PDB file of C-alpha atoms and ligand atoms in Angstrom:
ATOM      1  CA  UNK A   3       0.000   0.000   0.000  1.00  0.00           C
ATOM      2  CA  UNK A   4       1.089   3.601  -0.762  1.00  0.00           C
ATOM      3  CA  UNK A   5       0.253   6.212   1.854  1.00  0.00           C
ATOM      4  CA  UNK A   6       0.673   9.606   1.681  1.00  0.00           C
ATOM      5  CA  UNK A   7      -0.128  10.807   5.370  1.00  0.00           C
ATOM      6  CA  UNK A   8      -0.265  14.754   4.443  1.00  0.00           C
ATOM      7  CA  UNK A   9      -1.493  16.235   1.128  1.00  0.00           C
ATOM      8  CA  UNK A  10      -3.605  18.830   0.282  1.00  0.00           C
ATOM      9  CA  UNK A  11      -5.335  17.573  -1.975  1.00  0.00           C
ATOM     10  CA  UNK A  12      -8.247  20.807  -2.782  1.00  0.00           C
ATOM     11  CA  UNK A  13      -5.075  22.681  -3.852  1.00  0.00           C
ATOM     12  CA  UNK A  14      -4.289  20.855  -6.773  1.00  0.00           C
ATOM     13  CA  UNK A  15      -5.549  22.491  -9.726  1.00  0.00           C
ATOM     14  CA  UNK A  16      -7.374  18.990 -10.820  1.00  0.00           C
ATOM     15  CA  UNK A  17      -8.577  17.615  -7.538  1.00  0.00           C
ATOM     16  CA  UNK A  18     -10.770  15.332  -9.107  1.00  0.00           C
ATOM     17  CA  UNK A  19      -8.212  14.055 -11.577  1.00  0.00           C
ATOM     18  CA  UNK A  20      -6.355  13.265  -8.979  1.00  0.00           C
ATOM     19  CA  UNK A  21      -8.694  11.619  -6.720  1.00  0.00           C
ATOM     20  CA  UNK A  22      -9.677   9.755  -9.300  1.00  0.00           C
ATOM     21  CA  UNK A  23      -5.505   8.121  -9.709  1.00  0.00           C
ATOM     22  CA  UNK A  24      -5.623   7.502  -6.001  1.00  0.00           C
ATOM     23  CA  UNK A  25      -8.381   5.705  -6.328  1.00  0.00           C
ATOM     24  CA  UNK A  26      -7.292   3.921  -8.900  1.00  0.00           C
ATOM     25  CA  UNK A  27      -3.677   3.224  -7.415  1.00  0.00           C
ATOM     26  CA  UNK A  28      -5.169   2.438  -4.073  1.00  0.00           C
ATOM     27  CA  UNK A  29      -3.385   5.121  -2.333  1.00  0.00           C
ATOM     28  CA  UNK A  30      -4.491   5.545   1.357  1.00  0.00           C
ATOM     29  CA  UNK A  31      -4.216   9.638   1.856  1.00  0.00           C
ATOM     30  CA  UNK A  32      -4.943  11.941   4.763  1.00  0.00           C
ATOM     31  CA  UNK A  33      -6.098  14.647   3.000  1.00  0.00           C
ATOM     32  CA  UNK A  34      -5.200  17.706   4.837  1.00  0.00           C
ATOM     33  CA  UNK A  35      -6.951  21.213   5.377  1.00  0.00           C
ATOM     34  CA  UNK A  36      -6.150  24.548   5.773  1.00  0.00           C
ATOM     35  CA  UNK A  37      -9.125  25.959   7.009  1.00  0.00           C
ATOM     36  CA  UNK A  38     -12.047  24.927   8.766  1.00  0.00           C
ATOM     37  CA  UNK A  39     -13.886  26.632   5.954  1.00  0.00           C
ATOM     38  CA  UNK A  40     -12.538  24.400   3.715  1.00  0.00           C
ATOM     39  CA  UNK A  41     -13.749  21.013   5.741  1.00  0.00           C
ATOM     40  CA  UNK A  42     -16.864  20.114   3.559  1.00  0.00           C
ATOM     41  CA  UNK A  43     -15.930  20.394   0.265  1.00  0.00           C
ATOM     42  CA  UNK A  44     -12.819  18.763   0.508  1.00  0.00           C
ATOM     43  CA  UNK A  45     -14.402  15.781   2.332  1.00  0.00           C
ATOM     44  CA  UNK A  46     -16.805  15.645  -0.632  1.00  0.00           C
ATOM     45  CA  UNK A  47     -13.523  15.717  -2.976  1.00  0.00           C
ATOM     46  CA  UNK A  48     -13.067  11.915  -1.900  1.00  0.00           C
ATOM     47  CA  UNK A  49     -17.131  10.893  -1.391  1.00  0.00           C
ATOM     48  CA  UNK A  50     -16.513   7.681  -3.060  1.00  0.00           C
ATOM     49  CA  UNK A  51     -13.145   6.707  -2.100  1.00  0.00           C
ATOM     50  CA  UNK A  52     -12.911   5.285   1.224  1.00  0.00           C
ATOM     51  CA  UNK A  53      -8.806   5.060   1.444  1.00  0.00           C
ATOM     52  CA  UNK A  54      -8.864   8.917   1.712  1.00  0.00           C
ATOM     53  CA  UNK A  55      -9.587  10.887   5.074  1.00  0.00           C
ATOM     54  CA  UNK A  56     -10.674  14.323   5.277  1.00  0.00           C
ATOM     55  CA  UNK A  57      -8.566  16.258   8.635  1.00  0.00           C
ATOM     56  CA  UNK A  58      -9.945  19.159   9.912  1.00  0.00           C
ATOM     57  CA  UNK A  59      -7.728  21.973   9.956  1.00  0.00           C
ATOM     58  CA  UNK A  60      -6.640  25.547  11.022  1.00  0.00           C
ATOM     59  CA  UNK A  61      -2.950  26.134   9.725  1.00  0.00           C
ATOM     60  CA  UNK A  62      -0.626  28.451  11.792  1.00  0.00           C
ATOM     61  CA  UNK A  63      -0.012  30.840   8.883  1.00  0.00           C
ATOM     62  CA  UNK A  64      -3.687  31.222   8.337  1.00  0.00           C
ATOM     63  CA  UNK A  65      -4.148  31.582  12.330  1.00  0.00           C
ATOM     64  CA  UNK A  66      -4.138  35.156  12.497  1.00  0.00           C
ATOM     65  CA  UNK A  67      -6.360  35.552   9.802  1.00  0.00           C
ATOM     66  CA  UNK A  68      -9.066  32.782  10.911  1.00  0.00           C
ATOM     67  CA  UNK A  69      -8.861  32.728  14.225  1.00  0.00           C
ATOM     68  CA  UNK A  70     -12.628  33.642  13.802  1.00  0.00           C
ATOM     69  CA  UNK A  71     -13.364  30.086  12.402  1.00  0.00           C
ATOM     70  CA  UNK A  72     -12.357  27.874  15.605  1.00  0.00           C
ATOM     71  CA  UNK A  73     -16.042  28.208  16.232  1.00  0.00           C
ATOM     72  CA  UNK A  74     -16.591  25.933  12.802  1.00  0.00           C
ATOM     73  CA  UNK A  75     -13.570  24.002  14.000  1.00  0.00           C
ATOM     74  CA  UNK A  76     -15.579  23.236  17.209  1.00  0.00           C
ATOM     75  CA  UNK A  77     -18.800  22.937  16.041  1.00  0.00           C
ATOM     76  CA  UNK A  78     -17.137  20.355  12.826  1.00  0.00           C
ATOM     77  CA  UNK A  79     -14.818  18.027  14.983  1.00  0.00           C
ATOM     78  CA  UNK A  80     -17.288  15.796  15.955  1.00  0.00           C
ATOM     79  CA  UNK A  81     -17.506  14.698  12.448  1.00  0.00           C
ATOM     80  CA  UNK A  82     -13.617  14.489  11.886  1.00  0.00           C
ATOM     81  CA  UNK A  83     -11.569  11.552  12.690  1.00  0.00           C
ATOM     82  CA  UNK A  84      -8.173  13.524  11.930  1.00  0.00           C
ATOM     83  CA  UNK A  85      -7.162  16.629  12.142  1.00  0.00           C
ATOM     84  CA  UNK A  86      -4.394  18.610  10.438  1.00  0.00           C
ATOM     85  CA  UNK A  87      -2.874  20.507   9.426  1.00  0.00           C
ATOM     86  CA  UNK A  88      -2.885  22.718  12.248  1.00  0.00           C
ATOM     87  CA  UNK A  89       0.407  23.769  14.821  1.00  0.00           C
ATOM     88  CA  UNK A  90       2.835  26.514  14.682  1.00  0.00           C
ATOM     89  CA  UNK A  91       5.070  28.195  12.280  1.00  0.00           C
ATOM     90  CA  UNK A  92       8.394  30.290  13.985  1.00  0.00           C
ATOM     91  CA  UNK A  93       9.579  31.820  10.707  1.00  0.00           C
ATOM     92  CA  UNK A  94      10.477  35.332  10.347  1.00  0.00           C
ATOM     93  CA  UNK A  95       7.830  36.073   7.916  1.00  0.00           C
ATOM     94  CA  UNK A  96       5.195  35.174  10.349  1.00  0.00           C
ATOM     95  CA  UNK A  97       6.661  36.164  13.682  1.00  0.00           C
ATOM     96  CA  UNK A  98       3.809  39.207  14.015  1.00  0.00           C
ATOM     97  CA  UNK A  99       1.238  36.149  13.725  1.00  0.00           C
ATOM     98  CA  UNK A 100       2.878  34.276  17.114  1.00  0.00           C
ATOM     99  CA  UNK A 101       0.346  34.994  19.539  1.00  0.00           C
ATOM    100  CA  UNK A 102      -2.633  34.353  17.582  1.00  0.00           C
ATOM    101  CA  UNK A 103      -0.737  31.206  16.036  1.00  0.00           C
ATOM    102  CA  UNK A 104      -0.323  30.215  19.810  1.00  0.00           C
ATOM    103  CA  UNK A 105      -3.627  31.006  20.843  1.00  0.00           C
ATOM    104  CA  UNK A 106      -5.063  28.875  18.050  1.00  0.00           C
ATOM    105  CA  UNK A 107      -3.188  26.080  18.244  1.00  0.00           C
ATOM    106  CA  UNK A 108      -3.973  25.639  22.602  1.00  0.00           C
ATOM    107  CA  UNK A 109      -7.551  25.607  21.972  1.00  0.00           C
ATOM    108  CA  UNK A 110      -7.158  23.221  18.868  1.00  0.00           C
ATOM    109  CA  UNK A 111      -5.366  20.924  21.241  1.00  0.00           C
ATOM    110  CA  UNK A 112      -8.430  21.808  24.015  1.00  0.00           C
ATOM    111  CA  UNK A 113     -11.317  21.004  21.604  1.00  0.00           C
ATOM    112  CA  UNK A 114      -9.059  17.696  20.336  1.00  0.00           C
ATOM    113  CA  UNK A 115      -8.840  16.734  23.780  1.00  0.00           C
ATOM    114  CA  UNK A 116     -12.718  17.301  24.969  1.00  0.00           C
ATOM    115  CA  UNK A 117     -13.739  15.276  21.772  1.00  0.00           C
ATOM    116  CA  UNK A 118     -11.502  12.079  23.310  1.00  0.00           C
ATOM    117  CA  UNK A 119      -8.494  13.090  21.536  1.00  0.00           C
ATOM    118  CA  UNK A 120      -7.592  12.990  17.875  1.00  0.00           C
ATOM    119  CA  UNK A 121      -4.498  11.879  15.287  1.00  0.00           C
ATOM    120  CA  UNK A 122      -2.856  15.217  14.526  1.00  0.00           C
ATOM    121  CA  UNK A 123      -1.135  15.674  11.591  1.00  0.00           C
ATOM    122  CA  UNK A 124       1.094  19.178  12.959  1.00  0.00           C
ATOM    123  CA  UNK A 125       3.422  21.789  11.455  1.00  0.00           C
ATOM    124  CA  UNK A 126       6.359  22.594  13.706  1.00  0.00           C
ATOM    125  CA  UNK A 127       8.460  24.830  10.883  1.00  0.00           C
ATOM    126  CA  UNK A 128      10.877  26.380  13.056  1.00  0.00           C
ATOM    127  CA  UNK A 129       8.860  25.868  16.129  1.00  0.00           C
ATOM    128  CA  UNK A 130       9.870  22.731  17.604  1.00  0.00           C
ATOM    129  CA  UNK A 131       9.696  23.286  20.836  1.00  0.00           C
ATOM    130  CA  UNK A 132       7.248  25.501  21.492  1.00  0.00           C
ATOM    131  CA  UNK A 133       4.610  22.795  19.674  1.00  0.00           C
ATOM    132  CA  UNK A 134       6.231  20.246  21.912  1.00  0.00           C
ATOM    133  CA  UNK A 135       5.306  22.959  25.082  1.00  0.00           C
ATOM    134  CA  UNK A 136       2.194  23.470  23.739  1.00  0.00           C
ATOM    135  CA  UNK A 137       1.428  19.145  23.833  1.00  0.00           C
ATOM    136  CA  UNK A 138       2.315  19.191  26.987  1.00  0.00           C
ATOM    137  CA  UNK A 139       0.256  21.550  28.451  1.00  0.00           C
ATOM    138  CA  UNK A 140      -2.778  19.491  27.076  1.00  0.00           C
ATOM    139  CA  UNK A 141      -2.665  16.392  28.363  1.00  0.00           C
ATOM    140  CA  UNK A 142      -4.831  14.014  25.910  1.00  0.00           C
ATOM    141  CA  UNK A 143      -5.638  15.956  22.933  1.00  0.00           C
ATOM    142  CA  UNK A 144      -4.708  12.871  21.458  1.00  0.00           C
ATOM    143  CA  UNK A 145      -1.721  11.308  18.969  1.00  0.00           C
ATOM    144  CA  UNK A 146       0.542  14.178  17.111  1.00  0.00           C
ATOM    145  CA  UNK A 147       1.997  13.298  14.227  1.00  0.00           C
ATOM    146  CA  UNK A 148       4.795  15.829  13.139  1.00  0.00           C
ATOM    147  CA  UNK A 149       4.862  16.525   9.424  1.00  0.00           C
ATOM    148  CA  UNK A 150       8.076  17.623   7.513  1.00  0.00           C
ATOM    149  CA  UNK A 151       9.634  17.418  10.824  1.00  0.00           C
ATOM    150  CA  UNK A 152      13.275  19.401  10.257  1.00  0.00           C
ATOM    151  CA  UNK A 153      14.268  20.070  13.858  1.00  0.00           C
ATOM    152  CA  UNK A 154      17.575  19.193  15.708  1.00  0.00           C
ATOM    153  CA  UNK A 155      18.373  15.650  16.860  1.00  0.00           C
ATOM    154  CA  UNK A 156      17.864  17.202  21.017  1.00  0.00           C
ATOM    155  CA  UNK A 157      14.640  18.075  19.113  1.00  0.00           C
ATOM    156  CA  UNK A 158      13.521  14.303  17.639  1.00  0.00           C
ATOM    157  CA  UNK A 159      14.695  12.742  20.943  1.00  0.00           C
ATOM    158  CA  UNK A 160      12.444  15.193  22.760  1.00  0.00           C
ATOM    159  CA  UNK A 161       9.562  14.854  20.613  1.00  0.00           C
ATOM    160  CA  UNK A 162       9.989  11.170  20.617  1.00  0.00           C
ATOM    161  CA  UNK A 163       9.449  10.892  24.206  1.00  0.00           C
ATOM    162  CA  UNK A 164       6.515  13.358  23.925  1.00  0.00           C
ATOM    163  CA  UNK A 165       4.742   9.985  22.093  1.00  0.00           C
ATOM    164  CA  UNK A 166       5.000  12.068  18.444  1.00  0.00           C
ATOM    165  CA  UNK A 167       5.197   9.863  15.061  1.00  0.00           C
ATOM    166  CA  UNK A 168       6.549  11.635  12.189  1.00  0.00           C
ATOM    167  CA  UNK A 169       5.385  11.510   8.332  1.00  0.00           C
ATOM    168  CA  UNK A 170       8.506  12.360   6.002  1.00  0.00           C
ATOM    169  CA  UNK A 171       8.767  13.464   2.291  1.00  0.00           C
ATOM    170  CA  UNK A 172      11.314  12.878  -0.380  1.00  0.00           C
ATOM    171  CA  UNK A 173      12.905  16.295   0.038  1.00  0.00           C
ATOM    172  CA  UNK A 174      13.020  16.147   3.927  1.00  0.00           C
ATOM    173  CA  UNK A 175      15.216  12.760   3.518  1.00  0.00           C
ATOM    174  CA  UNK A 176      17.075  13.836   0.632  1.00  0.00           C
ATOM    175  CA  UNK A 177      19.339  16.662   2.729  1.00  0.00           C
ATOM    176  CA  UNK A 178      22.441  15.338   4.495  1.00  0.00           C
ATOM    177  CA  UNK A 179      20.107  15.634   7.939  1.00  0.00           C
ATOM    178  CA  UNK A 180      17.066  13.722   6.904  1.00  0.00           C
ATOM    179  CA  UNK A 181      18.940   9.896   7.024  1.00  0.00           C
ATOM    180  CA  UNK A 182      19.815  11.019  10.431  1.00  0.00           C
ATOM    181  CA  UNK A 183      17.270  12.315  11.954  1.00  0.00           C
ATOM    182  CA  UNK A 184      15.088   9.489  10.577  1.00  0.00           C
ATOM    183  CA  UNK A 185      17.371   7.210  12.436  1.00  0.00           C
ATOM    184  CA  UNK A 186      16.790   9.252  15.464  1.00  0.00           C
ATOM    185  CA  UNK A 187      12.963   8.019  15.857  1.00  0.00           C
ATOM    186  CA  UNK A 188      11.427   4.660  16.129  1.00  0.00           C
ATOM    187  CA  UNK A 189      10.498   2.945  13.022  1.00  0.00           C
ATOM    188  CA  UNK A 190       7.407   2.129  14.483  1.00  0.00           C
ATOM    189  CA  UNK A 191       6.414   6.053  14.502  1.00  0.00           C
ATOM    190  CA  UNK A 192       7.406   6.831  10.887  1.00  0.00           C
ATOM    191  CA  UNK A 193       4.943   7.432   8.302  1.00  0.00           C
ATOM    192  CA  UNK A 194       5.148   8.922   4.307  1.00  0.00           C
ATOM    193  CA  UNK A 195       4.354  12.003   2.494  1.00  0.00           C
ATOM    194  CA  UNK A 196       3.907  14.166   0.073  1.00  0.00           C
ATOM    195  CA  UNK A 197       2.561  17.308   1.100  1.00  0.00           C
ATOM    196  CA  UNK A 198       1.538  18.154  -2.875  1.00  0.00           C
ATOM    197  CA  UNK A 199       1.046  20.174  -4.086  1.00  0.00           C
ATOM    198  CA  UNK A 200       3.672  22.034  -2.522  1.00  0.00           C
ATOM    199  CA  UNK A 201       6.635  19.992  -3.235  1.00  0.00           C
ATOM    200  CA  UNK A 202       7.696  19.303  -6.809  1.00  0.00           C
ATOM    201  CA  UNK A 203       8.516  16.284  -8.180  1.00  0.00           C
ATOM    202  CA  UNK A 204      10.415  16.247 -11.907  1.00  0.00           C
ATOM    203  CA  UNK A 205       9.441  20.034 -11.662  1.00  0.00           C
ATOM    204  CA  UNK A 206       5.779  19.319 -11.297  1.00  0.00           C
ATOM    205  CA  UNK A 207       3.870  19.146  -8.369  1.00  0.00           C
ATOM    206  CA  UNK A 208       4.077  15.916  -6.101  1.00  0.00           C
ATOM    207  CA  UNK A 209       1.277  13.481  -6.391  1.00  0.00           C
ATOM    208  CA  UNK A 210      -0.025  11.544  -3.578  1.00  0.00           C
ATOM    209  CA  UNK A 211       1.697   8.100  -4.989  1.00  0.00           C
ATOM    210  CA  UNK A 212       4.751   9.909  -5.236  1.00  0.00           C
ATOM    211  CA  UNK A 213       5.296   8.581  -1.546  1.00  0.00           C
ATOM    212  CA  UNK A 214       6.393   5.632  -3.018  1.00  0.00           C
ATOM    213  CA  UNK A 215       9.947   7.246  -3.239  1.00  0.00           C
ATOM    214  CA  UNK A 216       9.614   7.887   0.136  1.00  0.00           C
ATOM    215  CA  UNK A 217       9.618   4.074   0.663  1.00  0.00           C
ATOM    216  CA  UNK A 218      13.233   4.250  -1.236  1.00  0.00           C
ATOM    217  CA  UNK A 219      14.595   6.686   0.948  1.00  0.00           C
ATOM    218  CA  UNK A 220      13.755   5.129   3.738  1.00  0.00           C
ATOM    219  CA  UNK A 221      15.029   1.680   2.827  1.00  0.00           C
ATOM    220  CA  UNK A 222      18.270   3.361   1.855  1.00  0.00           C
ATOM    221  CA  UNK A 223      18.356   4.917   5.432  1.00  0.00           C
ATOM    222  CA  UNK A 224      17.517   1.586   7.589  1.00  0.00           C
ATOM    223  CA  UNK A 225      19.413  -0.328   5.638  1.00  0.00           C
ATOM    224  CA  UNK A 226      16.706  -2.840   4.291  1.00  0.00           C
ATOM    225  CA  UNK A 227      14.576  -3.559   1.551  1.00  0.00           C
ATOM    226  CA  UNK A 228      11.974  -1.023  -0.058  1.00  0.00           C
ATOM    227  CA  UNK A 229       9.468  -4.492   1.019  1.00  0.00           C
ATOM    228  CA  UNK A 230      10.571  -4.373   4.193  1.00  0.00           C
ATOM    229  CA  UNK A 231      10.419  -0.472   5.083  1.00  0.00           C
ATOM    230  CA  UNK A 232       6.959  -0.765   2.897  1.00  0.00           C
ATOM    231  CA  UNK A 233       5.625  -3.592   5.358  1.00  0.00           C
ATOM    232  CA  UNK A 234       6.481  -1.171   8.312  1.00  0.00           C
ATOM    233  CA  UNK A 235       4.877   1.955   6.938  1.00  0.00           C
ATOM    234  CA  UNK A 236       1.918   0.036   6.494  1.00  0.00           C
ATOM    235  CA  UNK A 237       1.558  -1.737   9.633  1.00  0.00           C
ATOM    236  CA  UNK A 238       2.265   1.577  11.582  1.00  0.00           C
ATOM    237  CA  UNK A 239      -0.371   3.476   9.261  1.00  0.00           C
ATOM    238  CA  UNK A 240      -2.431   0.517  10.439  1.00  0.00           C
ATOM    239  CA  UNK A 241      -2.094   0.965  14.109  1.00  0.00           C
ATOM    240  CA  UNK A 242      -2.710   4.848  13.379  1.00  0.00           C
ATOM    241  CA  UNK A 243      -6.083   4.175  12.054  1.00  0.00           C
ATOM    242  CA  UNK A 244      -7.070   1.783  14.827  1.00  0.00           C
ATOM    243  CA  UNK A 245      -5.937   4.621  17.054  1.00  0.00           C
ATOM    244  CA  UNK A 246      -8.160   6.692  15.495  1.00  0.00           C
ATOM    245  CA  UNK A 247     -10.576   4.994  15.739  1.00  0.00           C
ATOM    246  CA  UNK A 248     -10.746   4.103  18.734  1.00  0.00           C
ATOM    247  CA  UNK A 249     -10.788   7.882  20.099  1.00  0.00           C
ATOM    248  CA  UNK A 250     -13.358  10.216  20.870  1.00  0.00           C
ATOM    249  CA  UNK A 251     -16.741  10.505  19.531  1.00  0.00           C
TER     250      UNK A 251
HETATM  251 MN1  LIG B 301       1.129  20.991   4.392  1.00  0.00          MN
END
């Protein structure tokens, strides 16, 4: 099985197209939001194909800006199994946005964990540890999942012990740091992704089955076959789900 455990898939310019290809590759996908706004229609993207997930989502560079929906957030997380993409982002260019990105983000994590907690599929761009802070001062909003994680090796031991999993892209394990860092977490924890359409593959954008080069990378990195590190993705996307399913509402 492929799995792509963070794409956007509404922000392709042929979301149907390629709904239709995951379909028809089997592709499981947790198809990622960036607004609560934007919960509905991309749910109704996938209608007929059961291997993708909708996650409801408020992203911290949008945080500022929506703050205003986390009433829609509230009032739609009964009715999502996963959220994401949601978190915090600690670049420059949205350092004015920090408060309302950290205000956000704590009563994401409060709704997550009054709903029985959730899977959480989080941004952490330059941010680390203040997501990590943030966790911990909710106790039970349920299983984060850091995406693109690209933080120091103190960083992956501490979010390791935190209980986060991490879902990695081509380009994260292509720099000299990705093979390490990956070899920094539990193989049990490690998921694939593709974040398309905002990574480019061949110079277009990156298509959910594109994770299967993921699968390469991450061979290369343990040292085993791409069966092997496929069998492992798969059984921990498997435990994910059952996680998920077996939380909240
Ligand atoms: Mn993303």
């Amino acid at each position: 099985m492929i799995i792509d455990l963070h794409c956007h898939l509404d922000l392709y310019p042929n979301p149907h197209d390629v709904v239709a290809e995951v379909q028809r590759r089997r592709v499981a996908v947790l198809s990622v939001t960036t607004t609560p706004t934007a919960f509905h229609g991309t749910r109704s993207l996938a209608r007929d194909c059961p291997q993708v997930q909708t996650a409801l989502g408020l992203h911290p560079e949008l945080a500022e800006q929506r703050e205003h929906e986390l009433d829609l957030f509230a009032e739609l997380l009964p009715e999502a199994r996963f959220v994401g993409e949601v978190g915090l982002d600690g670049s420059r260019r949205f350092a004015a946005t920090q408060s309302a990105q950290a205000r956000v983000f704590d009563q994401v994590l409060r709704l997550c964990r009054d709903e029985g907690g959730r899977v959480m599929s989080i941004h952490s761009r330059n941010a680390v540890s203040p997501v990590l802070q943030a966790l911990a001062a909710v106790p039970g909003a349920g299983v984060p999942v850091l995406h693109w994680f690209t933080g120091t090796p103190a960083q992956a031991d501490a979010a390791v012990s935190a209980g986060c999993w991490f879902s990695m892209g081509s380009a994260q394990l292509s720099t000299p740091k990705g093979p390490e860092l990956l070899n920094r977490v539990p193989r049990e924890r490690v998921l694939t992704e593709t974040d398309g359409p905002f990574t480019t593959s061949g110079g277009h954008p990156t298509l959910p089955w594109h994770a299967e080069e993921t699968v390469s990378l991450l061979a290369s990195a343990w040292s085993c076959s791409a069966a092997d590190a496929r069998a492992q993705v798969t059984s921990n996307f498997e435990r994910l789900v059952d996680t998920s399913s077996r939380m909240g509402s």
